[in-house]
PDB file of N, CA and C in Angstrom:
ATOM      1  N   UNK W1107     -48.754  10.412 -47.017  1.00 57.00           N
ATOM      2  CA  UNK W1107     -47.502  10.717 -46.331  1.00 57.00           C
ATOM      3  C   UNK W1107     -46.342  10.526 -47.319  1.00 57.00           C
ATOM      4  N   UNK W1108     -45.907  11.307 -47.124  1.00 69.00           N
ATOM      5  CA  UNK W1108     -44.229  11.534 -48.413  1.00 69.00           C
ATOM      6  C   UNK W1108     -42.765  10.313 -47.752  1.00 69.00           C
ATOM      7  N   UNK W1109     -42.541  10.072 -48.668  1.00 70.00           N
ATOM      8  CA  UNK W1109     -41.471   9.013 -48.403  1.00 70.00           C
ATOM      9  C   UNK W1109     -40.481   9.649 -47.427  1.00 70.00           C
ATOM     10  N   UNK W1110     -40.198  10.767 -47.601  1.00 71.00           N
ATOM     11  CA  UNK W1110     -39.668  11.936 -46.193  1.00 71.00           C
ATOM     12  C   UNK W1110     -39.729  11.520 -44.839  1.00 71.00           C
ATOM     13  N   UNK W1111     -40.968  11.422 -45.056  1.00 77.00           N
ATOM     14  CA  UNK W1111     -42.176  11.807 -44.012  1.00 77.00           C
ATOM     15  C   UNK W1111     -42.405  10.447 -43.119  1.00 77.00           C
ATOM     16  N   UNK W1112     -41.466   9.321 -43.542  1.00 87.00           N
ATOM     17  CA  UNK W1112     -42.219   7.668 -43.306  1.00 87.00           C
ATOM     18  C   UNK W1112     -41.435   7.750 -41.991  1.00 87.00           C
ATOM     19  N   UNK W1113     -42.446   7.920 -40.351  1.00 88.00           N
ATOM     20  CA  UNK W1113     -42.144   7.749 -39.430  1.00 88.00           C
ATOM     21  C   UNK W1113     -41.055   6.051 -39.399  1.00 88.00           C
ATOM     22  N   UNK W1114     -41.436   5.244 -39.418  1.00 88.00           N
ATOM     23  CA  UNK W1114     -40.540   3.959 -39.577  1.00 88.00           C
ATOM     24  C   UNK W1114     -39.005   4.089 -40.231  1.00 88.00           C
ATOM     25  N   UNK W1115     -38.819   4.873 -41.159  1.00 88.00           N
ATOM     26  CA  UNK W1115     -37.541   5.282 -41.689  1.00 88.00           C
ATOM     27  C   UNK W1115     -36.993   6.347 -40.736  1.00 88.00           C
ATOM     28  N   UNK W1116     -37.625   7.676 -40.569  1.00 88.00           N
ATOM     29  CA  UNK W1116     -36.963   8.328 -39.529  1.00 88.00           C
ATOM     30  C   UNK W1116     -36.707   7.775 -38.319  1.00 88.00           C
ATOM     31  N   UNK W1117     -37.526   6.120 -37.609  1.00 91.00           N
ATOM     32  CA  UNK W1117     -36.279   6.069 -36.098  1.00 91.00           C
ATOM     33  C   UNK W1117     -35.538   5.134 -36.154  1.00 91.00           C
ATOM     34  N   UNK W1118     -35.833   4.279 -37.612  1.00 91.00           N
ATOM     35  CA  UNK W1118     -34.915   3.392 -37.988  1.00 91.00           C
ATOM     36  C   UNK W1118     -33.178   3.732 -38.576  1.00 91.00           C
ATOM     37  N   UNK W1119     -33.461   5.385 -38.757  1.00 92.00           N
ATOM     38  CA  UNK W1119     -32.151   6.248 -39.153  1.00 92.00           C
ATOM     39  C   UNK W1119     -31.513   6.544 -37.926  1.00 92.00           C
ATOM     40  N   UNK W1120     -32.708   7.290 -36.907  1.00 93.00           N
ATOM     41  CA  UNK W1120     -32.349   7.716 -35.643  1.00 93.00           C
ATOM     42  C   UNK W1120     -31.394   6.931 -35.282  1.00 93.00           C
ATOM     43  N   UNK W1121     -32.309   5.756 -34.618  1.00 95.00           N
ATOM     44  CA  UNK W1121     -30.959   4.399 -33.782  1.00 95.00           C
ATOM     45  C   UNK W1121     -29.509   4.287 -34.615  1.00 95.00           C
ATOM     46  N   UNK W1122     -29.871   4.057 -35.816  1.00 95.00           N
ATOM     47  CA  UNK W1122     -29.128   3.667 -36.577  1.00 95.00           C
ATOM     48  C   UNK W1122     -27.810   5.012 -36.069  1.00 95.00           C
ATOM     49  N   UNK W1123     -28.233   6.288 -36.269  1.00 95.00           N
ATOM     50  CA  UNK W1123     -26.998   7.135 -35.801  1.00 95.00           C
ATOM     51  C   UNK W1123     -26.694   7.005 -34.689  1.00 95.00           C
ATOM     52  N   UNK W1124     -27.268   6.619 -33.582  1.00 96.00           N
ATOM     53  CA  UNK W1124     -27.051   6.308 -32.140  1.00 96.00           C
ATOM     54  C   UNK W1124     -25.977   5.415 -32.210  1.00 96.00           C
ATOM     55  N   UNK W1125     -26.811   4.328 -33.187  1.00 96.00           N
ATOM     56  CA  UNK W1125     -25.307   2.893 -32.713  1.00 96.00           C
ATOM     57  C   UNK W1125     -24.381   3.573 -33.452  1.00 96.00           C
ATOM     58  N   UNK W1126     -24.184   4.314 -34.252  1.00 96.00           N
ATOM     59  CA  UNK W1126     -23.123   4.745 -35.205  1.00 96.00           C
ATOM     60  C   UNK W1126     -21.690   5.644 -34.014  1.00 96.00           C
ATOM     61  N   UNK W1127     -22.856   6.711 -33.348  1.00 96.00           N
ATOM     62  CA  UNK W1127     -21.978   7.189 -32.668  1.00 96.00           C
ATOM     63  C   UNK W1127     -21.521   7.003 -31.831  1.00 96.00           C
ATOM     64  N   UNK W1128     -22.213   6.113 -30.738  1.00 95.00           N
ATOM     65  CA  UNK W1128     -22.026   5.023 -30.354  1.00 95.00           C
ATOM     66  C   UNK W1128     -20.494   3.930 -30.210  1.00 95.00           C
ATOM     67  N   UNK W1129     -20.669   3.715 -31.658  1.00 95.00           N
ATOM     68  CA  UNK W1129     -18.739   3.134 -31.895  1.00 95.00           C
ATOM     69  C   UNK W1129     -18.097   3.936 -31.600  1.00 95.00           C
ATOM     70  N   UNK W1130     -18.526   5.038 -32.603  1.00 95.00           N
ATOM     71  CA  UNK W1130     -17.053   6.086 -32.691  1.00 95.00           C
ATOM     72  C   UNK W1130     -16.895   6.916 -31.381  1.00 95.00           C
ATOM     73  N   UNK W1131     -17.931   6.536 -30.316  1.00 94.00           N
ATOM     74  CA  UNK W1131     -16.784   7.256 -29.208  1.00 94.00           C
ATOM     75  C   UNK W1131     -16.282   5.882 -28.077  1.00 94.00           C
ATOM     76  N   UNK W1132     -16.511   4.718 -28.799  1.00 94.00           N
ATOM     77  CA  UNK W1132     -15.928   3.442 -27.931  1.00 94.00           C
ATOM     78  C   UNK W1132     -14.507   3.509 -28.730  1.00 94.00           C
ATOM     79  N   UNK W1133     -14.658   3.527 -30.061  1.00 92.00           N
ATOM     80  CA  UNK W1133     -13.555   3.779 -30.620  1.00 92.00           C
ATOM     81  C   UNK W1133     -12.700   4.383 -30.148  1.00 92.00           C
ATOM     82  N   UNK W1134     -12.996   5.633 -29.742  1.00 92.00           N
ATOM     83  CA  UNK W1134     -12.440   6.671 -29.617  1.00 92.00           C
ATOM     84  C   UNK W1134     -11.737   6.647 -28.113  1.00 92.00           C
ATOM     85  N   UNK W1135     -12.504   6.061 -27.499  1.00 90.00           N
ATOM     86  CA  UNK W1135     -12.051   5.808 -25.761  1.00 90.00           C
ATOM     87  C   UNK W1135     -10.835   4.445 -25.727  1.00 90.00           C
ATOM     88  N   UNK W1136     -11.260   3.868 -26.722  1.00 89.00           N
ATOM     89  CA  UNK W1136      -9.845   2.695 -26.995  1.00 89.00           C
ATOM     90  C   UNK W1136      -8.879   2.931 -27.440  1.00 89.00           C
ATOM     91  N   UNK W1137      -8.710   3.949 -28.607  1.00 87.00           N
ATOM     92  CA  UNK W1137      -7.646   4.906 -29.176  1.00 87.00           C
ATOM     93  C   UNK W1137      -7.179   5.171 -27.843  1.00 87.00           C
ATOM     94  N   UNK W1138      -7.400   6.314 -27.437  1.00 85.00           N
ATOM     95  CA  UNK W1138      -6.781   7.277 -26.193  1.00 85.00           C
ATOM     96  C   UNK W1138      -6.313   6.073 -24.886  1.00 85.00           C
ATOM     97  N   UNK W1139      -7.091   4.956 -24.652  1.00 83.00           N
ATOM     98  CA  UNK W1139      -6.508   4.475 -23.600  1.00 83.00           C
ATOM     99  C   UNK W1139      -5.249   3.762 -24.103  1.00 83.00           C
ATOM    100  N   UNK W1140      -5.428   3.185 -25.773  1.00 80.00           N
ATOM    101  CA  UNK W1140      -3.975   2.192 -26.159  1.00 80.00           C
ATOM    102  C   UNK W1140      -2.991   3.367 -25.883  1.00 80.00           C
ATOM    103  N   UNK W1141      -3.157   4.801 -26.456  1.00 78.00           N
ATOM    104  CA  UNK W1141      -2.029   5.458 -26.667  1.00 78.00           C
ATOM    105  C   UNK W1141      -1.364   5.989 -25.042  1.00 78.00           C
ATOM    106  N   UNK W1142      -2.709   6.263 -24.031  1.00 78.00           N
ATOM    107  CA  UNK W1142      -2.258   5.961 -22.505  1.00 78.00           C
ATOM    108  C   UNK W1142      -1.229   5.000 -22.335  1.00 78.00           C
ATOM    109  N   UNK W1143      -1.850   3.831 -22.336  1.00 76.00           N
ATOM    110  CA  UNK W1143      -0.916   2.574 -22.170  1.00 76.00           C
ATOM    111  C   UNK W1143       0.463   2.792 -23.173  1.00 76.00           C
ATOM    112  N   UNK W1144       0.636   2.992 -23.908  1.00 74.00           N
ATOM    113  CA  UNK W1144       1.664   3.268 -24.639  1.00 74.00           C
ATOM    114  C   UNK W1144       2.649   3.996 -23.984  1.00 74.00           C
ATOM    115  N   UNK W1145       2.230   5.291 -23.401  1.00 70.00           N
ATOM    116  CA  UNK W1145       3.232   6.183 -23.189  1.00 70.00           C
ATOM    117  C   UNK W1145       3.603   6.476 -21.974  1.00 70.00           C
ATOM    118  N   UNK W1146       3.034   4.860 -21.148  1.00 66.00           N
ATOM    119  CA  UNK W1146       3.377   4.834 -19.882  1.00 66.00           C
ATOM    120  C   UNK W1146       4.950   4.298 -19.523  1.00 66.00           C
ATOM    121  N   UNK W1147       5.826   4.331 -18.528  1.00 56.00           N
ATOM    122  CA  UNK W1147       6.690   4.218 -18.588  1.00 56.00           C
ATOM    123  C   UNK W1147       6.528   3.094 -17.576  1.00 56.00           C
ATOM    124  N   UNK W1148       7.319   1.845 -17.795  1.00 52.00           N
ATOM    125  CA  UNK W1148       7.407   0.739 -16.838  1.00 52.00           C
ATOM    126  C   UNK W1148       7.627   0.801 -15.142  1.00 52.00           C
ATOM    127  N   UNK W1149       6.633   1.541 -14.501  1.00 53.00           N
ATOM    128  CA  UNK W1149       6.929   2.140 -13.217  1.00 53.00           C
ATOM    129  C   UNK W1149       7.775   3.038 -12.585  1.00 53.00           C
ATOM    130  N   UNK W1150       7.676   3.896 -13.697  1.00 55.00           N
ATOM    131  CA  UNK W1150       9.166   4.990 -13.714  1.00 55.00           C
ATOM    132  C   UNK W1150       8.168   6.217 -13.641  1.00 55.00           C
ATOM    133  N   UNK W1151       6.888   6.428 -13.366  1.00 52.00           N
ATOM    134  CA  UNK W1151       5.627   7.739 -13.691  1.00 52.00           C
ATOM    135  C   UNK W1151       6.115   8.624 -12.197  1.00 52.00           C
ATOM    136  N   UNK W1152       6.934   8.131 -11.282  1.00 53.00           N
ATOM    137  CA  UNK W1152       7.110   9.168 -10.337  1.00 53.00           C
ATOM    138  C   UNK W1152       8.002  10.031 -11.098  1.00 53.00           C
ATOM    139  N   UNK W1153       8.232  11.490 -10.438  1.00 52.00           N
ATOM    140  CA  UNK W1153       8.922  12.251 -10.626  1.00 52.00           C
ATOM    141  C   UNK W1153      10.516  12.594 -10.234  1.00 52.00           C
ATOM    142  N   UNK W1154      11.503  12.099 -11.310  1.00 52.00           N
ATOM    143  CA  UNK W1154      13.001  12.231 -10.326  1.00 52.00           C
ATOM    144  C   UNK W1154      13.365  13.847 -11.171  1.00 52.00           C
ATOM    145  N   UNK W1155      13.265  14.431  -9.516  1.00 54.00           N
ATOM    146  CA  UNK W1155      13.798  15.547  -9.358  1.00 54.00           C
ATOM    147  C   UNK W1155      14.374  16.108 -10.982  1.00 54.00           C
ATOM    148  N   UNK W1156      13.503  17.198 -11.406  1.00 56.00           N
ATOM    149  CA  UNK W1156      13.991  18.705 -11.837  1.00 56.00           C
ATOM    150  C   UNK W1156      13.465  17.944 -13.393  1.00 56.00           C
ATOM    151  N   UNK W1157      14.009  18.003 -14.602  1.00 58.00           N
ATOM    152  CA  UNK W1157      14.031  17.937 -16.068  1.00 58.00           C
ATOM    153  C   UNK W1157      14.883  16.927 -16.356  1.00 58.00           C
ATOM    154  N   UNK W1158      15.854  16.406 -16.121  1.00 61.00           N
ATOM    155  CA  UNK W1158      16.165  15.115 -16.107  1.00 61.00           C
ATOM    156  C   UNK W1158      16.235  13.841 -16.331  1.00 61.00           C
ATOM    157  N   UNK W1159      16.307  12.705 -16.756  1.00 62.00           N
ATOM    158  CA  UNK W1159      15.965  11.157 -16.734  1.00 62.00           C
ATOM    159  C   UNK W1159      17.003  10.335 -16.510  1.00 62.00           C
ATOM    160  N   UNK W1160      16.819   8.727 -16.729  1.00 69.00           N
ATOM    161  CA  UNK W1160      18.037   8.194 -16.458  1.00 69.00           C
ATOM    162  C   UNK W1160      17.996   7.674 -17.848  1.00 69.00           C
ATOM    163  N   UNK W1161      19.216   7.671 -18.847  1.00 68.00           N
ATOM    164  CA  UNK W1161      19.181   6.839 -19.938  1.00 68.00           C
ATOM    165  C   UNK W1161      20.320   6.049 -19.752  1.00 68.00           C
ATOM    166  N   UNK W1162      20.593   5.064 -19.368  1.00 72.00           N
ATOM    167  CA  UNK W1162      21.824   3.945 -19.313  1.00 72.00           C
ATOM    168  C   UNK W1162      22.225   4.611 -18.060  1.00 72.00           C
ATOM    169  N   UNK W1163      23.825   4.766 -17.884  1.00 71.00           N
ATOM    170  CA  UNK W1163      24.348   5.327 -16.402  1.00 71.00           C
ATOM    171  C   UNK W1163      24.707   6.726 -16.529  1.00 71.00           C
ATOM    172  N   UNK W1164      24.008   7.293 -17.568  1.00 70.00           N
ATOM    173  CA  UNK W1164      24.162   8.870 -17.553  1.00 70.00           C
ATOM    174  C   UNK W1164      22.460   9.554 -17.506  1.00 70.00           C
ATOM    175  N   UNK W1165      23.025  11.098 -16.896  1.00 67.00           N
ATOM    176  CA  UNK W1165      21.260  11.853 -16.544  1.00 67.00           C
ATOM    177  C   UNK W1165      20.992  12.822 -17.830  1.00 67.00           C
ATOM    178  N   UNK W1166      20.203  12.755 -18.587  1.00 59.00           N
ATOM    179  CA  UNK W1166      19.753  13.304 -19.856  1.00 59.00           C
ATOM    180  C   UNK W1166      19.273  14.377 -19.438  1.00 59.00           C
ATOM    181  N   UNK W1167      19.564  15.936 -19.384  1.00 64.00           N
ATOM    182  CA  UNK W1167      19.023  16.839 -19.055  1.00 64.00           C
ATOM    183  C   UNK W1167      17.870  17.600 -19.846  1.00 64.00           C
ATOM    184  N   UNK W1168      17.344  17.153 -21.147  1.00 64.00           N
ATOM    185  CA  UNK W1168      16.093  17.578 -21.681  1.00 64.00           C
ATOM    186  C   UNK W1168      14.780  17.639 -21.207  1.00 64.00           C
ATOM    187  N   UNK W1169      14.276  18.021 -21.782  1.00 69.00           N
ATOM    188  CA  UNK W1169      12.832  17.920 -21.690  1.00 69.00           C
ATOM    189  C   UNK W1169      11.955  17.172 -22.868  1.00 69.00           C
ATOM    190  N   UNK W1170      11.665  16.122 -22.506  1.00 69.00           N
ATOM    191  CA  UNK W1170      11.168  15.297 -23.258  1.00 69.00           C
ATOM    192  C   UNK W1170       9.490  14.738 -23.135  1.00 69.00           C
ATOM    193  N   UNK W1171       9.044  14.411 -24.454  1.00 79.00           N
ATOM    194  CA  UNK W1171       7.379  14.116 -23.593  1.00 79.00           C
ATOM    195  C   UNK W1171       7.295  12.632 -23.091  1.00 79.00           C
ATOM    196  N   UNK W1172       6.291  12.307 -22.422  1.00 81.00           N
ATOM    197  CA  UNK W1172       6.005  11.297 -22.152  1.00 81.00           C
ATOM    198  C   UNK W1172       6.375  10.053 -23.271  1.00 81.00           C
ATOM    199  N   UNK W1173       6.121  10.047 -24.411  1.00 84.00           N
ATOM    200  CA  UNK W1173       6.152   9.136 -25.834  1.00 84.00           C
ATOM    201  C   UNK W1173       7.320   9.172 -25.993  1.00 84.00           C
ATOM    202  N   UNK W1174       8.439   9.998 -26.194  1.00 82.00           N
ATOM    203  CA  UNK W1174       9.719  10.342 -26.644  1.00 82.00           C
ATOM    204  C   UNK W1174      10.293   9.385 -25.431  1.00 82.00           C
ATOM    205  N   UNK W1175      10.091  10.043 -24.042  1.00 81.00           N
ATOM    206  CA  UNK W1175      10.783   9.079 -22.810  1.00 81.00           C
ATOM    207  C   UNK W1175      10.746   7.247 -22.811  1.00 81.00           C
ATOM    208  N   UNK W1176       9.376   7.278 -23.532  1.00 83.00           N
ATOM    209  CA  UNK W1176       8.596   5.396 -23.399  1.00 83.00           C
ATOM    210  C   UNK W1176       9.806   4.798 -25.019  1.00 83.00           C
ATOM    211  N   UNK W1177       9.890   5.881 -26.031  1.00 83.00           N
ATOM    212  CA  UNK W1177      11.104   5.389 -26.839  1.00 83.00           C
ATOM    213  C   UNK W1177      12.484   5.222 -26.769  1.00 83.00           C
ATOM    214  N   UNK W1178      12.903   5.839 -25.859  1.00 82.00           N
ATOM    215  CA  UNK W1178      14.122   5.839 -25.589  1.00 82.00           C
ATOM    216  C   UNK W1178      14.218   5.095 -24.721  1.00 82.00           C
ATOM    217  N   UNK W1179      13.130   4.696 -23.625  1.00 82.00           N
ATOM    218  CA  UNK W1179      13.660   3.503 -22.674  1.00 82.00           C
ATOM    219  C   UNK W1179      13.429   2.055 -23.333  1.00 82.00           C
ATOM    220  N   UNK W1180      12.740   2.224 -24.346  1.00 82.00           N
ATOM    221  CA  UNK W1180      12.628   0.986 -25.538  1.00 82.00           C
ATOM    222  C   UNK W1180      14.128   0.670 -25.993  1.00 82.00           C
ATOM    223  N   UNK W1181      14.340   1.998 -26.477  1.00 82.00           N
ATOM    224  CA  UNK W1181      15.648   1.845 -27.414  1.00 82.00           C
ATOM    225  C   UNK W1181      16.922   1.275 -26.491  1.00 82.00           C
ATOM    226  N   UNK W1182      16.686   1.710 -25.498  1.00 81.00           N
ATOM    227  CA  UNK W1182      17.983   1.163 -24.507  1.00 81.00           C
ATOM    228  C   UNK W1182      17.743  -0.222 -23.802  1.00 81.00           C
ATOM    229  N   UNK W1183      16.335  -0.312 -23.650  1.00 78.00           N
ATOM    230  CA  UNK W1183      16.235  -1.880 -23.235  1.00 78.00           C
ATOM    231  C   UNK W1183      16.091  -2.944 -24.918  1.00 78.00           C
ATOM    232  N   UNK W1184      16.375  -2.513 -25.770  1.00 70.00           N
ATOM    233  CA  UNK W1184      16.719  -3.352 -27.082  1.00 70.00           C
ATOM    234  C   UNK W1184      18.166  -3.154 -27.537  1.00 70.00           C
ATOM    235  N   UNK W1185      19.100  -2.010 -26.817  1.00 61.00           N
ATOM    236  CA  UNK W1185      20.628  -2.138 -27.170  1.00 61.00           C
ATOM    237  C   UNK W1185      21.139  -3.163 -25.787  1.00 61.00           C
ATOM    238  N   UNK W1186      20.448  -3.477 -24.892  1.00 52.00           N
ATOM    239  CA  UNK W1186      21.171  -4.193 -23.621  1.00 52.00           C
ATOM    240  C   UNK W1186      21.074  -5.631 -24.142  1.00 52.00           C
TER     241      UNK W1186
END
C-alpha cells in the first residue's frame, strides 16, 4: 500500500478538516452575531415614521445604514 494510500492518514486528515471547518463556521457565526450586536441601536430598532432619525433635538432626514445610525448615536451620547 502507497503512503497515498495509508487508510489511517486519510481519516486522520478527514476529521482533521471537519474540526477545521468546523471553527471557521463558529467563527464565522461569532463574527456576524458581534457585528449584529454592534449595529443594534439601544432600543431604538422600531421604525419612526418615513427616512428620518432623531440626532440631539433635531430630525436628520437621510438615509443612513444601520452601523452609520449605531455611530452617530455613539457620537452624540459621547458629546453629552
Amino acid at each position: 500500500m502507497s503512503k497515498k494510500n495509508n487508510l489511517a492518514k486519510r481519516k486522520k486528515q478527514y476529521e482533521f478538516d471537519l474540526r477545521r471547518e468546523k471553527l471557521e463556521k463558529e467563527k464565522k457565526e461569532k463574527k456576524l452575531h458581534a457585528k449584529k450586536n454592534k449595529m443594534k441601536l439601544d432600543g431604538k430598532d422600531k421604525k419612526k415614521g418615513g427616512s428620518g432619525f432623531q440626532v440631539g433635538k433635531r430630525k436628520v432626514k437621510t438615509k443612513l445604514t444601520a452601523l452609520a445610525k449605531a455611530k452617530a448615536a455613539q457620537a452624540m451620547e459621547l458629546d453629552a
